[in-house]
GROMACS .gro file of C-alpha atoms in nm:
model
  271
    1UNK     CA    1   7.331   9.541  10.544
    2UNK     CA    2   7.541   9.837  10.684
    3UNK     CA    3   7.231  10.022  10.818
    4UNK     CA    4   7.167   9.640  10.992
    5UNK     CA    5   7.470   9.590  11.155
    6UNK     CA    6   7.544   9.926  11.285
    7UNK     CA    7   7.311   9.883  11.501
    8UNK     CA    8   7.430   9.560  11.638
    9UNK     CA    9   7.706   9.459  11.874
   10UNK     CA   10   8.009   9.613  11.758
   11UNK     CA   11   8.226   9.325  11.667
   12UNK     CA   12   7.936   9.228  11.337
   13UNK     CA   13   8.018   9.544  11.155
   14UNK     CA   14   8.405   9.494  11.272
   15UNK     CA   15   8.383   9.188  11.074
   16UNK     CA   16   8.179   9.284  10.786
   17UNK     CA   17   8.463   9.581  10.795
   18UNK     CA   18   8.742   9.388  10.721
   19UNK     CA   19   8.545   9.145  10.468
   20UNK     CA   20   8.434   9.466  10.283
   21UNK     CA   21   8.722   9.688  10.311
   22UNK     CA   22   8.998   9.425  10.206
   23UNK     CA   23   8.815   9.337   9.961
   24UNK     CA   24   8.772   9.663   9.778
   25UNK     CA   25   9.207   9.714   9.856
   26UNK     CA   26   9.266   9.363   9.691
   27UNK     CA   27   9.055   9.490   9.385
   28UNK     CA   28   9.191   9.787   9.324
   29UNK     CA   29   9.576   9.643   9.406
   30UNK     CA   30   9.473   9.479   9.076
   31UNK     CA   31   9.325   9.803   8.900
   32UNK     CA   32   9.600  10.034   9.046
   33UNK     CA   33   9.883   9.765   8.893
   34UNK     CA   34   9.744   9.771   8.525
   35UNK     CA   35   9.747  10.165   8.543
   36UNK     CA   36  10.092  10.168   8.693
   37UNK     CA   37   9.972  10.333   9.014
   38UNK     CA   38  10.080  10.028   9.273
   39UNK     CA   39  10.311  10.230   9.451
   40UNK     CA   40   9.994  10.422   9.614
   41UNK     CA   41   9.897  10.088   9.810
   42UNK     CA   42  10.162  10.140  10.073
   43UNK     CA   43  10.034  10.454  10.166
   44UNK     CA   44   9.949  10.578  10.522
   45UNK     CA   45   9.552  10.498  10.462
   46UNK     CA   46   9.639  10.140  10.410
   47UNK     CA   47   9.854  10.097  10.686
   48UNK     CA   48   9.550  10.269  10.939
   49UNK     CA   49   9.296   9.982  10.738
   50UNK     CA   50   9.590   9.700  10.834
   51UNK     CA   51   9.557   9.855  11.193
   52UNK     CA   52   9.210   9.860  11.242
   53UNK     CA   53   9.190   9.507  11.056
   54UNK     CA   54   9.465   9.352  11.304
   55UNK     CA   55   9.303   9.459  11.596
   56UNK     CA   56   8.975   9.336  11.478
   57UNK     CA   57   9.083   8.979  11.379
   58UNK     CA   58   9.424   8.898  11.559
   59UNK     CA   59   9.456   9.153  11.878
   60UNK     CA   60   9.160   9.221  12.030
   61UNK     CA   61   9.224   9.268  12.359
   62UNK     CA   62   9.536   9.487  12.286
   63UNK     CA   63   9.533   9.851  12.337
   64UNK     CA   64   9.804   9.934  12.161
   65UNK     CA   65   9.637   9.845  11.838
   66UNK     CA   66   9.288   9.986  11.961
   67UNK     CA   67   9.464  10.317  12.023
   68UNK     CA   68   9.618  10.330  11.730
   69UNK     CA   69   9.376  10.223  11.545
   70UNK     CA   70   9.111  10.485  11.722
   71UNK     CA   71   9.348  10.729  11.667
   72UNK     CA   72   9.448  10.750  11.296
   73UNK     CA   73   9.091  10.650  11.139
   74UNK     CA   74   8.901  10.875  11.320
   75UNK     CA   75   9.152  11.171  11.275
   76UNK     CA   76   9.348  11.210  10.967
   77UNK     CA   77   9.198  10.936  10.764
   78UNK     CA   78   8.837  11.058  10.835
   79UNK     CA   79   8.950  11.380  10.743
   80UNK     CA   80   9.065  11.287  10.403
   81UNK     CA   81   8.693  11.253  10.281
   82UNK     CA   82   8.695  11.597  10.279
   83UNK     CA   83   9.033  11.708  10.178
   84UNK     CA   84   9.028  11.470   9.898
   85UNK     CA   85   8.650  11.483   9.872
   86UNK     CA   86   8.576  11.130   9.864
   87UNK     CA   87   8.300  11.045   9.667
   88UNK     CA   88   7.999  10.745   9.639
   89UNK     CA   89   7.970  10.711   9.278
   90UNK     CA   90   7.841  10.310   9.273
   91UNK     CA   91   7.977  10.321   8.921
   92UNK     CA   92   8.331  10.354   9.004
   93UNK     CA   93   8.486  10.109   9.225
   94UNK     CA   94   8.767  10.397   9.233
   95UNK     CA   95   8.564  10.637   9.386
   96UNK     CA   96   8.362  10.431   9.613
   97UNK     CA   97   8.670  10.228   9.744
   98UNK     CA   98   8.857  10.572   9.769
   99UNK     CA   99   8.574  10.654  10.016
  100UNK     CA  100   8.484  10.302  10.182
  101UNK     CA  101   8.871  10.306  10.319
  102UNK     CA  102   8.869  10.647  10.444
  103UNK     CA  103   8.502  10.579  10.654
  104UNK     CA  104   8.452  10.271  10.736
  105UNK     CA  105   8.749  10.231  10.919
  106UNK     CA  106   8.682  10.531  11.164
  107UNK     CA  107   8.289  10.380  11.216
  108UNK     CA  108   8.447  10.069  11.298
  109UNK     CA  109   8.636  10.183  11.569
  110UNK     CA  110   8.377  10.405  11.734
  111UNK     CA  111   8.159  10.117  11.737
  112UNK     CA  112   8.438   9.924  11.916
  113UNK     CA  113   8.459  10.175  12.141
  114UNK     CA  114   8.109  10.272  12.246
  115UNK     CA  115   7.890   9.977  12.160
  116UNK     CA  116   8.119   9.713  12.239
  117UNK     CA  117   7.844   9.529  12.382
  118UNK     CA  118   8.016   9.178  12.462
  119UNK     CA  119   8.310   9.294  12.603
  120UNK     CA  120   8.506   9.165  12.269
  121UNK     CA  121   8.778   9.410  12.232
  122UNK     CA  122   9.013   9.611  12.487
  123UNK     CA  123   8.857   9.962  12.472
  124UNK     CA  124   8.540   9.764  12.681
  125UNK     CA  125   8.755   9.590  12.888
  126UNK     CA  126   8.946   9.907  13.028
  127UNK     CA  127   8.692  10.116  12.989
  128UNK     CA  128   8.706  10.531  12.949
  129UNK     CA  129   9.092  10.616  13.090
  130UNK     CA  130   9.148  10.898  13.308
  131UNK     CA  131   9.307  11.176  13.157
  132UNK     CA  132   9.644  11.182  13.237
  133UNK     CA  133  10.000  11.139  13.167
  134UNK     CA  134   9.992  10.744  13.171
  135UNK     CA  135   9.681  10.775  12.893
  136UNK     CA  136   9.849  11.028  12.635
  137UNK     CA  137  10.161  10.787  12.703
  138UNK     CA  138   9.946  10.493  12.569
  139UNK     CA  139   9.791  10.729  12.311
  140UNK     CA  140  10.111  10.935  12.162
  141UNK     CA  141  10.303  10.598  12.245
  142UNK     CA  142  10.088  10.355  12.023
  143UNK     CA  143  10.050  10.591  11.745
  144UNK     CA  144  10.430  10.703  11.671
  145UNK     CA  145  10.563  10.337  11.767
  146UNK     CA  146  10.338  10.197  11.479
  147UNK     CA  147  10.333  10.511  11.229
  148UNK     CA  148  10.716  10.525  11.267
  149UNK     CA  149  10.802  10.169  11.198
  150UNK     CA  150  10.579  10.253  10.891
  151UNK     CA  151  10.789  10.630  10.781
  152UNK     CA  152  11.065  10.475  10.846
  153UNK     CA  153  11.002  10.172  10.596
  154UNK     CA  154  10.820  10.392  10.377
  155UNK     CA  155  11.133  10.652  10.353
  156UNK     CA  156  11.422  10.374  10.244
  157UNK     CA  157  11.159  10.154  10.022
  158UNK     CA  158  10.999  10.439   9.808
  159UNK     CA  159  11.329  10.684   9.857
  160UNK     CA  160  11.604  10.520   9.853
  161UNK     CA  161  11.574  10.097   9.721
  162UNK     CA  162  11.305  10.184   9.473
  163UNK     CA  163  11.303  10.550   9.407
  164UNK     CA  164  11.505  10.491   9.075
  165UNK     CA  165  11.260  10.247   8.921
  166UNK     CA  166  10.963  10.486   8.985
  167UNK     CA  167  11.130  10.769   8.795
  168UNK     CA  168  11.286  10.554   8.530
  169UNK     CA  169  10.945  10.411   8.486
  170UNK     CA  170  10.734  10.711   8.568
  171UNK     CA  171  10.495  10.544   8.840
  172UNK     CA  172  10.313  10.782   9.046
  173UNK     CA  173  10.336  10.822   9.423
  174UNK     CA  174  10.197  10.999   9.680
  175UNK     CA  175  10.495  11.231   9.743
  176UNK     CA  176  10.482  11.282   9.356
  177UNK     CA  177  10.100  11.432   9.393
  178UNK     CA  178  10.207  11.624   9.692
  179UNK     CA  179  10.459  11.791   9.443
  180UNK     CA  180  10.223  11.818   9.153
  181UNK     CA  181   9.971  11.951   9.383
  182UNK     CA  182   9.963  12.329   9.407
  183UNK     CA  183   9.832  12.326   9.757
  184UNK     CA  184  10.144  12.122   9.869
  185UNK     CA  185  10.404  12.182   9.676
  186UNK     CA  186  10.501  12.494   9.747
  187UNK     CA  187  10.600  12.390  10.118
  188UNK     CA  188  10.779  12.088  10.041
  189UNK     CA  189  11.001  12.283   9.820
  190UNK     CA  190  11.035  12.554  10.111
  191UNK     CA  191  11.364  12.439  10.206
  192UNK     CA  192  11.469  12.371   9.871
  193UNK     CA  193  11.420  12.095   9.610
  194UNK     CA  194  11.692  11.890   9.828
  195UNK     CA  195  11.489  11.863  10.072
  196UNK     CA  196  11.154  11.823   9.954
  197UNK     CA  197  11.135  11.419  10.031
  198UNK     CA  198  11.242  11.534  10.439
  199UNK     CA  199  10.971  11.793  10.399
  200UNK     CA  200  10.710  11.524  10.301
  201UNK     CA  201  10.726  11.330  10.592
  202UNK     CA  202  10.754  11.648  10.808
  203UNK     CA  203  10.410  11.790  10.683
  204UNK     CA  204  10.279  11.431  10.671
  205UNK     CA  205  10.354  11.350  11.094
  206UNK     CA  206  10.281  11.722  11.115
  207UNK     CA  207   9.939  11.652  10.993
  208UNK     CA  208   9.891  11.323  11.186
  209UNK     CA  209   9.993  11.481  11.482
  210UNK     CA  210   9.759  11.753  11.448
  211UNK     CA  211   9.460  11.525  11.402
  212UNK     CA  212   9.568  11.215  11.669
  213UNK     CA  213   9.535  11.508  11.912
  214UNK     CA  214   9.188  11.647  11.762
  215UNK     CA  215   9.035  11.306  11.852
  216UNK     CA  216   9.094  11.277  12.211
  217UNK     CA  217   8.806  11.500  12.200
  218UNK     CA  218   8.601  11.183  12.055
  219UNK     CA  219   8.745  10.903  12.283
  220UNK     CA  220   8.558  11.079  12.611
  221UNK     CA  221   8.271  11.260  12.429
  222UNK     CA  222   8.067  11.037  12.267
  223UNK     CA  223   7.789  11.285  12.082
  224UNK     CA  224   8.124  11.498  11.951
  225UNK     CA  225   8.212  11.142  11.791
  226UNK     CA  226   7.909  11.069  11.681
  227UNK     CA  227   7.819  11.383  11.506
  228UNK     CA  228   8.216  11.363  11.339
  229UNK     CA  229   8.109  11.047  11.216
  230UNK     CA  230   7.768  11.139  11.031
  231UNK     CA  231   7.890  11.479  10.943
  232UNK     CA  232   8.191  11.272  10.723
  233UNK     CA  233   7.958  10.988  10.623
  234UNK     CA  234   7.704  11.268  10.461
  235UNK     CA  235   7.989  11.475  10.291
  236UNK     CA  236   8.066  11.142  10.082
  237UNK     CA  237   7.656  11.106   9.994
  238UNK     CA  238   7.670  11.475   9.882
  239UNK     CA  239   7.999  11.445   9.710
  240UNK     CA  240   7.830  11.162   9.550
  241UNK     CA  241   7.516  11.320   9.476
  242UNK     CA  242   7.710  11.659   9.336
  243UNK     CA  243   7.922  11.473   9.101
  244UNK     CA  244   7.601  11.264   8.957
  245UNK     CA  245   7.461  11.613   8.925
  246UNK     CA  246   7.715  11.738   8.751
  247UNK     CA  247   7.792  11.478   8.536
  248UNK     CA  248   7.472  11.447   8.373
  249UNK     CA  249   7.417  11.822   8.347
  250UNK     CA  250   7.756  11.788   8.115
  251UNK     CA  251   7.594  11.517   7.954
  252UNK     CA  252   7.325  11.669   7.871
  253UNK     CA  253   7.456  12.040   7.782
  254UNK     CA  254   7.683  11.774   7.502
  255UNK     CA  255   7.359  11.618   7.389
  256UNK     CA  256   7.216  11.962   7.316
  257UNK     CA  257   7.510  12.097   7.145
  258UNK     CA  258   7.566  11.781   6.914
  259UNK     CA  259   7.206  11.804   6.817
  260UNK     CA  260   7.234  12.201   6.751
  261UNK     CA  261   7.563  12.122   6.491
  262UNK     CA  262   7.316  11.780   6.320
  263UNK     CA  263   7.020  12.080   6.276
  264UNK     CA  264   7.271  12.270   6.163
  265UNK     CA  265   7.427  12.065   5.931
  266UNK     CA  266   7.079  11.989   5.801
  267UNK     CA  267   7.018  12.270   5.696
  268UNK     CA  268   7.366  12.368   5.516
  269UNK     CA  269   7.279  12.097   5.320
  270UNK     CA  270   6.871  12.141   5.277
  271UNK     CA  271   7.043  12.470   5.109
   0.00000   0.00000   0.00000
């Protein structure tokens, strides 16, 4: 059905987007609650799939949202596949809703904004902007007006209202990864362990920053875009295919070893 409506007007797999995507996030709202994990679904990737959803369904026309919502799913979200290698394992709705949030989002939007074929949403209407001062105004603007209302929320709910109930009950968050995580850690704690939740958001907008700027290059050059998009799209298949490979090599390597210690204990008792 993907293959199908991909090639369609944009505004079919904009749909099917939202239909798809939401409902893998209500699904594993559920699955992330039982393992105590819940505090994950207010994370930035969820707030770029409300984005992308709201502009779909409620503002169409509004270029705020389709900035945005360009943006932050085709630069740091898309980007995540790799840095997180998402992966499509059909067996684990973890996995494959991990990497349905992180794609389909950023294929959504450069549908809307190159094959917007019935003039349904804003990035048609307008058309390609001139680059300028007025269009990195609209571009910077839309971004930090909707990723700050979300830092800023983010900061008091999961740092200072709640922050005592995750510890006390030992939930896991995103800033707790980024200080598990050896690649991260050692930067957030750079300033000292004081101000290691100030260095999280700092190397957070530092990153989004960093990639919002990246995908200018993919608003006005539509084979760069394209080419981001099946380059990311492929990394999940072999992701996916690499972990199938080497799951079943373990497998198998287990299979042979427990039958080497039954011959084995045949024998010892043959003797």
């Amino acid at each position: 059905m993907t293959a199908v409506l991909v090639t369609k007007d944009a505004k079919y797999y904009a749909y099917y987007n939202v239909f798809l995507t939401w409902s893998l996030i209500m699904h594993r709202g559920y699955e992330f609650y039982m393992k105590g994990w819940h505090f994950y679904m207010v994370d930035f990737c969820y707030l770029v799939n409300f984005i992308v959803a709201c502009h779909v369904v409620v503002f169409p026309k509004s270029e705020i949202m389709f900035f945005a919502g360009f943006a932050l799913s085709l630069g740091p979200i898309f980007n995540s596949v790799s840095y997180y290698r998402n992966t499509l394992a059909f067996h684990s709705t973890e996995k494959t809703t991990s990497l349905f949030i992180h794609s389909s989002p950023p294929l959504t939007m450069f549908l809307i904004h190159w094959h917007d074929r019935s003039n349904h949403f804003a990035s048609s209407n307008m058309g390609i902007q001139e680059y300028g001062p007025i269009f990195l105004a609209k571009w910077y603007g839309s971004v930090i007006a909707l990723y700050g209302a979300w830092v800023v929320c983010y900061y008091i709910v999961l740092f200072k209202i709640l922050r005592g109930h995750i510890v006390k009950n030992n939930y896991d968050t995103l800033y707790d990864h980024a200080m598990a995580d050896s690649r991260t850690s050692r930067e957030l704690r750079s300033r000292g362990e004081k101000w290691t939740k100030f260095m999280f958001i700092w190397v957070h907008f530092r990153y989004v920053l960093q990639f919002i700027t990246m995908t200018q290059i993919f608003y006005y050059f539509y084979w760069v875009g394209l080419i981001w998009v099946i380059y990311n799209h492929a990394l999940g298949i072999y992701y996916g295919a690499t972990y199938y490979i080497n799951y079943h090599s373990e497998r198998y390597e287990k299979n042979l070893f427990s039958l080497g210690r039954m011959k084995e204990k045949a024998k010892e008792k043959t003797n």
